[in-house]
Coordinates of C-alpha atoms in Angstrom, one line a residue:
Chain A
X1 CA 1.8 -27.7 -50.3
X2 CA -0.1 -30.9 -49.6
X3 CA -1.9 -29.6 -46.4
X4 CA -4.8 -27.2 -47.0
X5 CA -4.8 -23.9 -45.1
X6 CA -8.2 -24.8 -43.6
X7 CA -9.6 -28.3 -43.6
X8 CA -13.1 -28.8 -45.0
X9 CA -15.5 -29.3 -42.1
X10 CA -19.3 -29.9 -41.8
X11 CA -19.3 -27.5 -38.8
X12 CA -21.2 -24.3 -39.5
X13 CA -20.0 -20.8 -38.7
X14 CA -16.5 -20.9 -40.1
X15 CA -16.8 -17.5 -41.9
X16 CA -18.5 -15.8 -38.9
X17 CA -16.2 -17.1 -36.2
X18 CA -13.1 -16.5 -38.2
X19 CA -14.3 -13.1 -39.2
X20 CA -15.1 -11.9 -35.6
X21 CA -11.8 -13.5 -34.3
X22 CA -9.5 -11.9 -36.9
X23 CA -11.2 -8.5 -37.0
X24 CA -11.3 -8.0 -33.3
X25 CA -7.8 -9.4 -32.8
X26 CA -6.5 -7.0 -35.4
X27 CA -8.4 -3.9 -34.2
X28 CA -7.8 -4.3 -30.5
X29 CA -4.3 -5.9 -30.3
X30 CA -2.4 -6.2 -33.6
X31 CA -3.0 -2.8 -35.2
X32 CA -2.1 -0.9 -32.0
X33 CA 1.1 -3.0 -31.5
X34 CA 1.8 -2.4 -35.2
X35 CA 1.4 1.3 -34.6
X36 CA 4.1 1.2 -31.9
X37 CA 6.5 -0.8 -34.1
X38 CA 5.8 1.5 -37.1
X39 CA 6.6 4.5 -34.9
X40 CA 9.8 2.8 -33.9
X41 CA 10.6 2.1 -37.5
X42 CA 10.2 5.7 -38.4
X43 CA 12.3 6.8 -35.5
X44 CA 15.0 4.3 -36.6
X45 CA 17.2 1.9 -34.8
X46 CA 19.7 4.6 -34.1
X47 CA 17.1 6.9 -32.6
X48 CA 15.7 4.1 -30.4
X49 CA 19.2 3.2 -29.3
X50 CA 20.0 6.9 -28.5
X51 CA 16.9 7.1 -26.3
X52 CA 17.3 3.8 -24.5
X53 CA 21.1 4.2 -24.1
X54 CA 20.8 6.8 -21.4
X55 CA 21.7 6.3 -17.8
X56 CA 18.2 7.0 -16.5
X57 CA 16.6 4.6 -19.0
X58 CA 19.1 1.8 -18.4
X59 CA 18.7 2.3 -14.6
X60 CA 14.9 2.0 -14.9
X61 CA 15.0 -1.1 -17.2
X62 CA 17.6 -2.8 -15.1
X63 CA 15.7 -2.0 -11.9
X64 CA 12.4 -3.3 -13.3
X65 CA 14.0 -6.5 -14.5
X66 CA 16.2 -7.1 -11.5
X67 CA 13.4 -6.6 -8.9
X68 CA 11.0 -8.6 -11.0
X69 CA 13.5 -11.5 -11.0
X70 CA 13.9 -11.4 -7.2
X71 CA 10.1 -11.2 -6.7
X72 CA 9.5 -14.1 -9.2
X73 CA 12.2 -16.2 -7.4
X74 CA 10.5 -15.5 -4.0
X75 CA 7.2 -16.5 -5.6
X76 CA 8.7 -19.6 -7.1
X77 CA 9.7 -21.0 -3.7
X78 CA 6.6 -19.7 -1.8
X79 CA 4.3 -20.7 -4.7
X80 CA 5.5 -24.3 -4.7
X81 CA 5.2 -24.5 -0.9
X82 CA 1.7 -23.0 -1.1
X83 CA 0.5 -25.4 -3.9
X84 CA 1.8 -28.4 -1.8
X85 CA 0.1 -27.2 1.4
X86 CA -3.2 -26.4 -0.4
X87 CA -3.4 -29.8 -2.2
X88 CA -1.9 -32.2 0.3
X89 CA -2.9 -31.0 3.7
X90 CA -6.3 -30.7 5.3
X91 CA -6.7 -28.0 7.9
X92 CA -9.4 -25.5 8.9
X93 CA -9.5 -22.5 6.6
X94 CA -7.9 -24.2 3.7
X95 CA -10.7 -23.1 1.3
X96 CA -10.3 -19.5 2.3
X97 CA -6.6 -19.7 1.9
X98 CA -7.0 -21.2 -1.6
X99 CA -9.4 -18.5 -2.6
X100 CA -7.1 -15.8 -1.2
X101 CA -4.3 -16.8 -3.6
X102 CA -6.4 -15.3 -6.4
X103 CA -6.9 -11.9 -4.7
X104 CA -3.9 -10.3 -6.5
X105 CA -5.7 -11.1 -9.8
X106 CA -9.0 -9.8 -8.6
X107 CA -7.9 -6.7 -6.7
X108 CA -7.3 -3.7 -8.9
X109 CA -3.6 -2.8 -9.0
X110 CA -4.2 0.8 -7.9
X111 CA -6.1 -0.4 -4.9
X112 CA -3.2 -2.8 -4.0
X113 CA -0.8 0.0 -4.6
X114 CA -2.2 2.5 -2.1
X115 CA -3.0 -0.2 0.4
X116 CA 0.5 -1.6 0.4
X117 CA 1.8 2.0 0.7
X118 CA -0.4 2.6 3.7
X119 CA 0.9 -0.6 5.3
X120 CA 4.6 -0.1 4.7
X121 CA 4.9 3.7 4.9
X122 CA 6.9 4.8 8.0
X123 CA 3.7 5.5 9.9
X124 CA 2.0 2.3 8.6
X125 CA 1.4 -0.9 10.4
X126 CA 4.4 -2.9 9.0
X127 CA 6.4 0.3 8.3
X128 CA 6.5 1.1 12.0
X129 CA 7.6 -2.4 12.9
X130 CA 10.3 -2.3 10.3
X131 CA 11.3 1.2 11.4
X132 CA 12.0 -0.1 14.9
X133 CA 15.0 -1.9 13.5
X134 CA 15.9 0.9 11.1
X135 CA 14.5 -0.9 8.0
X136 CA 12.8 1.4 5.5
X137 CA 10.5 -0.4 3.1
X138 CA 8.1 2.1 1.4
X139 CA 9.8 4.5 -1.1
X140 CA 12.8 2.2 -1.4
X141 CA 13.5 -0.8 -3.6
X142 CA 12.1 -3.1 -0.9
X143 CA 8.7 -1.5 -1.4
X144 CA 8.9 -2.2 -5.1
X145 CA 9.9 -5.8 -4.3
X146 CA 6.9 -6.3 -2.1
X147 CA 4.5 -4.9 -4.6
X148 CA 5.9 -7.2 -7.3
X149 CA 5.7 -10.2 -5.0
X150 CA 2.0 -9.3 -4.5
X151 CA 1.1 -9.1 -8.2
X152 CA 3.0 -12.3 -9.1
X153 CA 1.8 -14.4 -6.1
X154 CA -0.9 -16.5 -7.8
X155 CA 1.1 -17.6 -10.9
X156 CA 3.4 -20.3 -9.6
X157 CA 0.7 -21.7 -7.2
X158 CA -1.9 -21.9 -9.9
X159 CA 0.4 -23.6 -12.4
X160 CA 1.8 -26.1 -9.9
X161 CA -1.4 -27.0 -8.1
X162 CA -2.9 -29.2 -10.8
X163 CA 0.4 -31.0 -11.2
X164 CA 0.5 -31.8 -7.5
X165 CA -3.0 -33.1 -7.8
X166 CA -2.0 -35.4 -10.6
X167 CA 1.0 -37.0 -8.8
X168 CA 0.2 -40.6 -8.2
X169 CA 0.8 -41.7 -4.6
X170 CA 2.2 -45.0 -5.9
X171 CA 5.3 -43.2 -7.2
X172 CA 6.0 -41.9 -3.7
X173 CA 5.2 -45.3 -2.2
X174 CA 7.6 -47.0 -4.7
X175 CA 10.3 -44.5 -3.8
X176 CA 9.7 -45.2 -0.1
X177 CA 9.6 -48.9 -0.5
X178 CA 13.0 -48.8 -2.2
X179 CA 14.3 -47.2 1.0
X180 CA 14.4 -43.5 0.1
X181 CA 13.9 -41.1 3.0
X182 CA 11.1 -38.6 2.7
X183 CA 13.5 -35.8 1.9
X184 CA 15.2 -37.9 -0.7
X185 CA 11.7 -38.7 -2.3
X186 CA 10.8 -35.0 -2.4
X187 CA 14.2 -33.9 -3.7
X188 CA 14.5 -36.6 -6.4
X189 CA 11.0 -37.7 -7.3
X190 CA 8.5 -35.0 -6.5
X191 CA 10.4 -31.8 -7.3
X192 CA 11.5 -32.9 -10.8
X193 CA 7.8 -33.5 -11.6
X194 CA 6.9 -30.0 -10.5
X195 CA 9.8 -28.3 -12.2
X196 CA 8.2 -27.5 -15.6
X197 CA 5.0 -26.1 -14.2
X198 CA 6.9 -24.2 -11.6
X199 CA 9.2 -22.7 -14.2
X200 CA 6.1 -21.7 -16.4
X201 CA 4.6 -20.0 -13.4
X202 CA 7.9 -18.3 -12.6
X203 CA 8.2 -17.0 -16.2
X204 CA 4.6 -15.7 -16.1
X205 CA 5.1 -14.0 -12.8
X206 CA 8.3 -12.4 -14.1
X207 CA 6.6 -11.2 -17.3
X208 CA 3.8 -9.7 -15.3
X209 CA 6.2 -8.0 -12.8
X210 CA 8.4 -6.4 -15.5
X211 CA 5.4 -4.5 -17.0
X212 CA 3.6 -3.8 -13.7
X213 CA 2.7 -0.2 -13.0
X214 CA -0.3 0.4 -10.8
X215 CA 0.7 -1.4 -7.7
X216 CA 4.3 -0.2 -7.8
X217 CA 4.2 3.6 -8.4
X218 CA 2.6 4.5 -5.1
X219 CA 5.1 2.6 -3.0
X220 CA 8.1 3.2 -5.1
X221 CA 8.9 6.8 -4.4
X222 CA 9.9 7.2 -8.0
X223 CA 13.3 8.7 -7.5
X224 CA 15.2 8.7 -10.9
X225 CA 18.1 6.2 -11.0
X226 CA 17.0 4.7 -7.7
X227 CA 13.3 3.7 -7.6
X228 CA 12.0 4.7 -11.0
X229 CA 10.5 1.8 -12.9
X230 CA 10.5 1.5 -16.7
X231 CA 6.7 1.8 -17.3
X232 CA 6.8 5.1 -15.4
X233 CA 9.4 6.5 -17.8
X234 CA 7.0 5.9 -20.7
X235 CA 4.3 7.9 -18.8
X236 CA 6.7 10.7 -18.1
X237 CA 7.7 10.9 -21.8
X238 CA 4.0 10.9 -22.8
X239 CA 3.2 13.7 -20.4
X240 CA 5.9 15.7 -22.1
X241 CA 4.4 14.8 -25.5
X242 CA 7.7 13.1 -26.4
X243 CA 6.1 10.3 -28.4
X244 CA 9.3 9.2 -30.1
X245 CA 11.1 8.6 -26.8
X246 CA 8.0 6.9 -25.3
X247 CA 7.8 4.6 -28.3
X248 CA 11.5 3.7 -28.0
X249 CA 11.2 2.7 -24.4
X250 CA 7.9 0.9 -25.2
X251 CA 9.7 -1.1 -27.9
X252 CA 12.5 -2.1 -25.6
X253 CA 9.9 -3.3 -23.1
X254 CA 7.9 -5.1 -25.8
X255 CA 11.1 -6.9 -26.9
X256 CA 11.6 -8.1 -23.3
X257 CA 8.0 -9.3 -23.2
X258 CA 8.4 -11.2 -26.5
X259 CA 11.7 -12.8 -25.2
X260 CA 9.9 -14.0 -22.1
X261 CA 6.9 -15.3 -24.1
X262 CA 9.5 -17.3 -26.2
X263 CA 11.1 -18.6 -23.0
X264 CA 7.7 -19.7 -21.6
X265 CA 6.9 -21.6 -24.9
X266 CA 10.3 -23.2 -24.9
X267 CA 9.8 -24.4 -21.3
X268 CA 6.5 -26.0 -22.4
X269 CA 8.0 -27.6 -25.4
X270 CA 10.9 -28.9 -23.3
X271 CA 8.6 -30.3 -20.6
X272 CA 6.2 -31.9 -23.1
X273 CA 9.2 -33.7 -24.6
X274 CA 10.5 -34.7 -21.2
X275 CA 7.5 -35.8 -19.3
X276 CA 4.6 -35.7 -21.8
X277 CA 2.5 -33.0 -20.2
X278 CA 2.7 -29.4 -18.9
Chain B
X1 CA 12.7 -63.5 17.9
X2 CA 14.9 -60.9 16.4
X3 CA 12.9 -61.0 13.1
X4 CA 9.7 -60.2 15.0
X5 CA 11.1 -57.1 16.6
X6 CA 12.1 -55.8 13.2
X7 CA 8.6 -56.2 11.7
X8 CA 7.1 -54.6 14.8
X9 CA 9.2 -51.5 14.5
X10 CA 8.9 -51.3 10.7
X11 CA 5.4 -50.0 10.1
X12 CA 5.9 -46.8 12.0
X13 CA 9.0 -45.9 10.1
X14 CA 7.4 -46.9 6.8
X15 CA 4.5 -44.6 7.2
X16 CA 6.8 -41.8 8.0
X17 CA 8.5 -42.1 4.6
X18 CA 5.4 -41.6 2.5
X19 CA 4.4 -38.3 4.1
X20 CA 6.1 -35.5 5.9
X21 CA 6.6 -35.6 9.6
X22 CA 3.9 -33.7 11.6
X23 CA 6.4 -31.1 12.6
X24 CA 7.3 -30.4 8.9
X25 CA 3.7 -30.4 7.9
X26 CA 2.7 -27.8 10.6
X27 CA 5.7 -25.7 9.8
X28 CA 4.7 -25.5 6.1
X29 CA 1.1 -24.8 7.0
X30 CA 2.2 -22.0 9.3
X31 CA 4.5 -20.6 6.6
X32 CA 1.6 -20.6 4.1
X33 CA -0.8 -18.9 6.6
X34 CA 1.8 -16.3 7.7
X35 CA 2.9 -15.6 4.1
X36 CA -0.7 -15.1 2.8
X37 CA -1.6 -13.2 5.9
X38 CA 1.1 -10.6 5.4
X39 CA 1.0 -10.5 1.6
X40 CA -2.7 -10.8 0.8
X41 CA -4.9 -10.5 3.9
X42 CA -3.1 -7.5 5.4
X43 CA -3.5 -5.3 2.3
X44 CA -7.1 -6.3 1.9
X45 CA -7.9 -5.4 5.5
X46 CA -5.9 -2.2 5.3
X47 CA -8.2 -0.9 2.5
X48 CA -11.2 -1.1 4.8
X49 CA -9.4 0.2 7.9
X50 CA -8.1 3.3 6.0
X51 CA -11.6 3.8 4.3
X52 CA -13.3 3.9 7.7
X53 CA -10.5 5.8 9.5
X54 CA -12.9 8.8 10.1
X55 CA -16.1 6.7 10.4
X56 CA -18.7 5.3 8.1
X57 CA -20.4 8.7 7.6
X58 CA -17.2 10.3 6.2
X59 CA -16.6 7.4 4.0
X60 CA -20.1 7.4 2.6
X61 CA -20.0 11.2 2.1
X62 CA -16.9 10.9 0.0
X63 CA -18.5 8.4 -2.2
X64 CA -21.5 10.7 -2.7
X65 CA -19.4 13.5 -4.2
X66 CA -19.9 14.3 -7.9
X67 CA -16.3 13.1 -8.9
X68 CA -16.8 9.8 -7.2
X69 CA -20.3 9.3 -8.7
X70 CA -19.1 10.2 -12.2
X71 CA -16.1 7.8 -11.8
X72 CA -18.3 4.9 -10.7
X73 CA -20.7 5.6 -13.6
X74 CA -17.9 5.7 -16.1
X75 CA -16.3 2.5 -14.8
X76 CA -19.7 0.7 -15.0
X77 CA -20.3 2.0 -18.5
X78 CA -16.8 0.9 -19.7
X79 CA -17.3 -2.6 -18.2
X80 CA -20.8 -2.8 -19.7
X81 CA -19.4 -2.2 -23.2
X82 CA -16.0 -3.9 -23.1
X83 CA -16.9 -7.1 -21.3
X84 CA -19.7 -8.2 -23.6
X85 CA -17.6 -7.4 -26.6
X86 CA -14.7 -9.5 -25.2
X87 CA -17.2 -12.3 -24.4
X88 CA -18.4 -12.3 -28.0
X89 CA -14.8 -12.4 -29.2
X90 CA -14.0 -15.2 -26.7
X91 CA -16.9 -17.4 -27.9
X92 CA -16.1 -16.8 -31.6
X93 CA -12.4 -17.4 -31.2
X94 CA -13.0 -20.6 -29.1
X95 CA -15.4 -21.8 -31.8
X96 CA -13.0 -21.0 -34.6
X97 CA -10.1 -22.7 -32.8
X98 CA -11.8 -25.8 -31.5
X99 CA -14.3 -26.6 -34.3
X100 CA -12.0 -26.2 -37.3
X101 CA -8.5 -27.5 -38.2
X102 CA -6.3 -25.0 -39.9
X103 CA -2.7 -24.1 -40.2
X104 CA -1.2 -21.6 -37.7
X105 CA -3.6 -22.4 -34.9
X106 CA -0.8 -22.4 -32.3
X107 CA 0.4 -19.0 -33.6
X108 CA -3.2 -17.6 -33.4
X109 CA -3.4 -18.7 -29.8
X110 CA -0.1 -17.1 -29.0
X111 CA -1.4 -13.8 -30.6
X112 CA -4.6 -14.0 -28.5
X113 CA -2.4 -14.5 -25.4
X114 CA -0.1 -11.6 -26.3
X115 CA -1.9 -9.0 -24.1
X116 CA -1.0 -11.0 -21.0
X117 CA 2.7 -10.4 -21.5
X118 CA 2.5 -6.8 -22.7
X119 CA 2.8 -4.1 -20.0
X120 CA -0.5 -2.2 -19.6
X121 CA 1.4 1.0 -20.0
X122 CA 2.8 -0.2 -23.3
X123 CA -0.7 -1.2 -24.3
X124 CA -1.9 2.3 -23.6
X125 CA 1.0 3.7 -25.5
X126 CA 0.2 1.6 -28.5
X127 CA -3.4 3.0 -28.5
X128 CA -2.2 6.5 -28.1
X129 CA 0.2 6.1 -31.1
X130 CA -2.5 4.5 -33.2
X131 CA -5.4 6.9 -32.4
X132 CA -3.7 10.0 -31.0
X133 CA -4.1 13.3 -32.8
X134 CA -0.6 13.0 -34.1
X135 CA -1.3 9.8 -35.9
X136 CA -2.8 9.4 -39.4
X137 CA -5.9 7.6 -38.3
X138 CA -6.4 9.5 -35.1
X139 CA -5.9 12.9 -36.8
X140 CA -8.6 12.0 -39.3
X141 CA -11.0 10.8 -36.7
X142 CA -10.5 13.9 -34.5
X143 CA -11.1 16.1 -37.5
X144 CA -14.4 14.4 -38.1
X145 CA -15.5 14.7 -34.5
X146 CA -14.6 11.2 -33.2
X147 CA -11.8 11.6 -30.7
X148 CA -10.5 8.2 -29.4
X149 CA -7.7 9.1 -27.1
X150 CA -8.6 11.2 -24.0
X151 CA -12.2 10.0 -24.6
X152 CA -14.4 7.0 -23.9
X153 CA -13.6 4.9 -27.0
X154 CA -9.9 5.0 -26.1
X155 CA -10.6 3.8 -22.5
X156 CA -12.8 1.0 -23.9
X157 CA -10.1 0.0 -26.4
X158 CA -7.4 0.0 -23.6
X159 CA -9.7 -2.1 -21.4
X160 CA -10.4 -4.5 -24.1
X161 CA -6.7 -4.9 -24.9
X162 CA -5.7 -5.9 -21.4
X163 CA -8.7 -8.2 -20.8
X164 CA -8.6 -9.6 -24.4
X165 CA -7.6 -13.2 -23.7
X166 CA -9.7 -13.9 -20.5
X167 CA -12.9 -15.4 -22.0
X168 CA -11.1 -17.2 -24.9
X169 CA -8.5 -18.7 -22.6
X170 CA -11.2 -20.1 -20.4
X171 CA -13.3 -21.6 -23.2
X172 CA -10.7 -23.1 -25.4
X173 CA -9.5 -25.9 -23.1
X174 CA -13.1 -26.7 -22.1
X175 CA -14.3 -26.9 -25.7
X176 CA -11.3 -29.0 -26.8
X177 CA -12.1 -31.5 -24.0
X178 CA -15.8 -31.7 -25.0
X179 CA -14.9 -32.4 -28.6
X180 CA -17.3 -31.9 -31.6
X181 CA -19.4 -35.1 -31.4
X182 CA -22.4 -33.4 -29.7
X183 CA -22.6 -30.6 -32.3
X184 CA -22.1 -33.1 -35.1
X185 CA -25.0 -35.2 -33.8
X186 CA -27.3 -32.2 -33.6
X187 CA -26.3 -31.1 -37.2
X188 CA -26.9 -34.7 -38.5
X189 CA -30.3 -34.6 -36.9
X190 CA -31.1 -31.5 -38.9
X191 CA -30.6 -28.7 -36.5
X192 CA -29.4 -25.4 -38.0
X193 CA -26.0 -24.0 -37.1
X194 CA -27.4 -21.4 -34.7
X195 CA -29.8 -23.8 -33.1
X196 CA -26.9 -26.2 -32.5
X197 CA -24.9 -23.4 -31.0
X198 CA -27.7 -22.2 -28.6
X199 CA -29.1 -25.6 -27.5
X200 CA -25.9 -27.8 -27.6
X201 CA -22.8 -25.7 -27.3
X202 CA -23.9 -22.9 -24.9
X203 CA -25.4 -25.2 -22.2
X204 CA -22.1 -27.1 -22.3
X205 CA -19.9 -24.0 -21.9
X206 CA -22.1 -21.7 -19.9
X207 CA -20.2 -22.1 -16.6
X208 CA -16.8 -21.7 -18.2
X209 CA -18.2 -18.7 -20.0
X210 CA -19.5 -17.2 -16.8
X211 CA -16.1 -17.9 -15.2
X212 CA -14.3 -16.1 -17.9
X213 CA -16.7 -13.1 -17.9
X214 CA -16.3 -12.8 -14.2
X215 CA -12.5 -12.5 -14.4
X216 CA -12.7 -10.3 -17.4
X217 CA -15.1 -8.0 -15.6
X218 CA -12.9 -7.8 -12.4
X219 CA -9.9 -6.8 -14.5
X220 CA -11.9 -4.4 -16.7
X221 CA -13.3 -2.4 -13.7
X222 CA -9.9 -2.3 -12.1
X223 CA -7.6 -1.6 -15.0
X224 CA -5.3 1.3 -14.2
X225 CA -2.0 1.5 -16.2
X226 CA -3.5 1.3 -19.7
X227 CA -6.4 3.6 -18.8
X228 CA -4.2 6.1 -17.1
X229 CA -2.2 6.5 -20.4
X230 CA -5.2 6.9 -22.8
X231 CA -7.8 8.6 -20.7
X232 CA -6.1 11.9 -19.9
X233 CA -7.8 11.6 -16.4
X234 CA -10.2 14.4 -16.9
X235 CA -12.3 14.8 -13.8
X236 CA -16.0 14.0 -14.3
X237 CA -15.3 13.0 -17.9
X238 CA -12.6 10.4 -18.4
X239 CA -11.6 9.6 -14.9
X240 CA -12.5 6.0 -14.0
X241 CA -12.6 4.6 -10.5
X242 CA -8.9 3.5 -10.4
X243 CA -7.6 6.8 -11.9
X244 CA -9.8 8.8 -9.5
X245 CA -8.3 6.8 -6.6
X246 CA -4.8 7.8 -7.8
X247 CA -5.8 11.5 -8.0
X248 CA -7.5 11.6 -4.6
X249 CA -4.5 9.8 -3.0
X250 CA -2.1 12.2 -4.5
X251 CA -4.1 15.1 -3.0
X252 CA -3.8 13.4 0.4
X253 CA -7.6 12.8 0.5
X254 CA -6.9 9.4 2.1
X255 CA -10.5 8.6 3.2
X256 CA -11.9 9.4 -0.2
X257 CA -9.3 7.4 -2.0
X258 CA -9.6 4.4 0.2
X259 CA -13.4 4.6 0.2
X260 CA -13.5 4.3 -3.5
X261 CA -10.8 1.6 -3.3
X262 CA -13.0 -0.3 -0.8
X263 CA -15.8 -0.4 -3.4
X264 CA -13.4 -2.0 -5.8
X265 CA -12.1 -4.3 -3.1
X266 CA -15.7 -5.4 -2.4
X267 CA -16.1 -6.1 -6.1
X268 CA -12.9 -8.2 -6.0
X269 CA -14.2 -10.2 -3.0
X270 CA -17.6 -10.8 -4.7
X271 CA -15.7 -12.0 -7.8
X272 CA -13.6 -14.4 -5.7
X273 CA -16.7 -15.7 -3.9
X274 CA -18.6 -16.4 -7.1
X275 CA -15.4 -17.9 -8.6
X276 CA -14.9 -20.3 -5.7
X277 CA -18.6 -21.2 -5.8
X278 CA -18.3 -22.0 -9.5
X279 CA -15.2 -24.1 -8.8
X280 CA -16.9 -26.1 -6.1
X281 CA -20.2 -26.7 -8.0
X282 CA -19.2 -26.9 -11.6
X283 CA -15.6 -28.0 -11.5
X284 CA -16.2 -30.6 -14.1
X285 CA -17.2 -27.9 -16.6
X286 CA -14.3 -25.6 -16.1
X287 CA -10.8 -25.7 -17.5
X288 CA -8.4 -27.8 -15.4
X289 CA -5.8 -25.1 -14.9
X290 CA -6.6 -21.6 -13.8
X291 CA -3.8 -19.1 -14.2
X292 CA -5.5 -15.8 -14.5

């Protein structure tokens, strides 16, 4: 091995900073995740499969993933639009709108959960309006969808915004000079530039939504097979002191997270190769 | 003559092709305002409307109850312990990653980011499996009088897990951009390592550090899923503000639940206000992209 593990450096504090980093990372993150994997290993692949391969668990995993996908798709479209509007246009209240995009990050999930439920319940402000046309939102999959849209809202906007800021006007002018219509320029020049960032934001929103618990459980209604999300199943198993089953579902969800983390990294590698930045 | 008419007409059409038509522009602004209004402003307003449904006095009275007071105290204590610990980690990790060259750096950053993509409930589960009474470590700790799960240390660990990357994520891009030259100059001039850190590095990263701590604190005080799993939600002992909100809500004590929620919502608003102020005044010293 020609390359040393750590290059010699005149910088002080190697031992201290490395020590703090690795110790805390191990204690807070790696050992607990290791405990989950160890529990799964003891339980065995067959045991995990037996737990996960039940109608109720499949239904919950599928529900969490499917609604997260829909919510992330909604956020993909709305997030790109929002990023464009916030960067390119000047209008009164733009600063407030820009700050409001981060509210879902700052507002605790339990607060968002009870607040959305109050709004969309049959006697709530939006719930009543929807009820007029016979549309039930809270305690149905629509409610879960809205909660997941809420928690994933900032991701796409915040990843796309800096890219829109970086776009050089000359590129658009060149496209226009060559006779492209505005729609053509947006479709073939601008959107391709935004795609990698938008996809990264989409994957982050998706990953966040799949694991979301606090903002969903209040509005979901939590009916098994219909509106029961995967994280809730873990809580139910834990409350029955069924640690093996909880670990099995936890590992299934962890695998989904790892897969999505991999996808995010692949998108970034791909876009770096394609356009030189993320 | 015909040439002149063409050039007369051209500028208006040309301008139109480098920006959207006013109609499209206003339609998009309207969609953005409407979308954020329904998705973000409405839930925020609803918290305060529900909290004040029976008047200010009822709302304040519910906050003065023992359960609410204990929950607020516990949440403040948890944040006061976990946020500084994560800030120390963030500075140490950023220093290690940006001041030294070593193999596996990208992998280390991925590991630090891991908590962002793990469900808070799974995070809580991990801590229960590691430190619960059934586990080897947890059993030994409980036998010696140091329970982790269903007690304060477990809540702190769960909070630290979910907020783990916040400070490091904020500092790493800023410190990469600033490079090592200033620290190297200070060291060459004979400053000690600590002196270099306090008088050169910290002034350079203070706003980014404050930014990271701010976000970390907001999340720490509001964490629900992971804390719900490890805390056992024992009233007056291990019930934090978010878990108390859940219990009050499920007991149909709407005003009490929303009053406590309003306190957290105010905290979120203050966080956003400070964050925006930092972005306006110290944009050059913050990381270029803000995802979390």
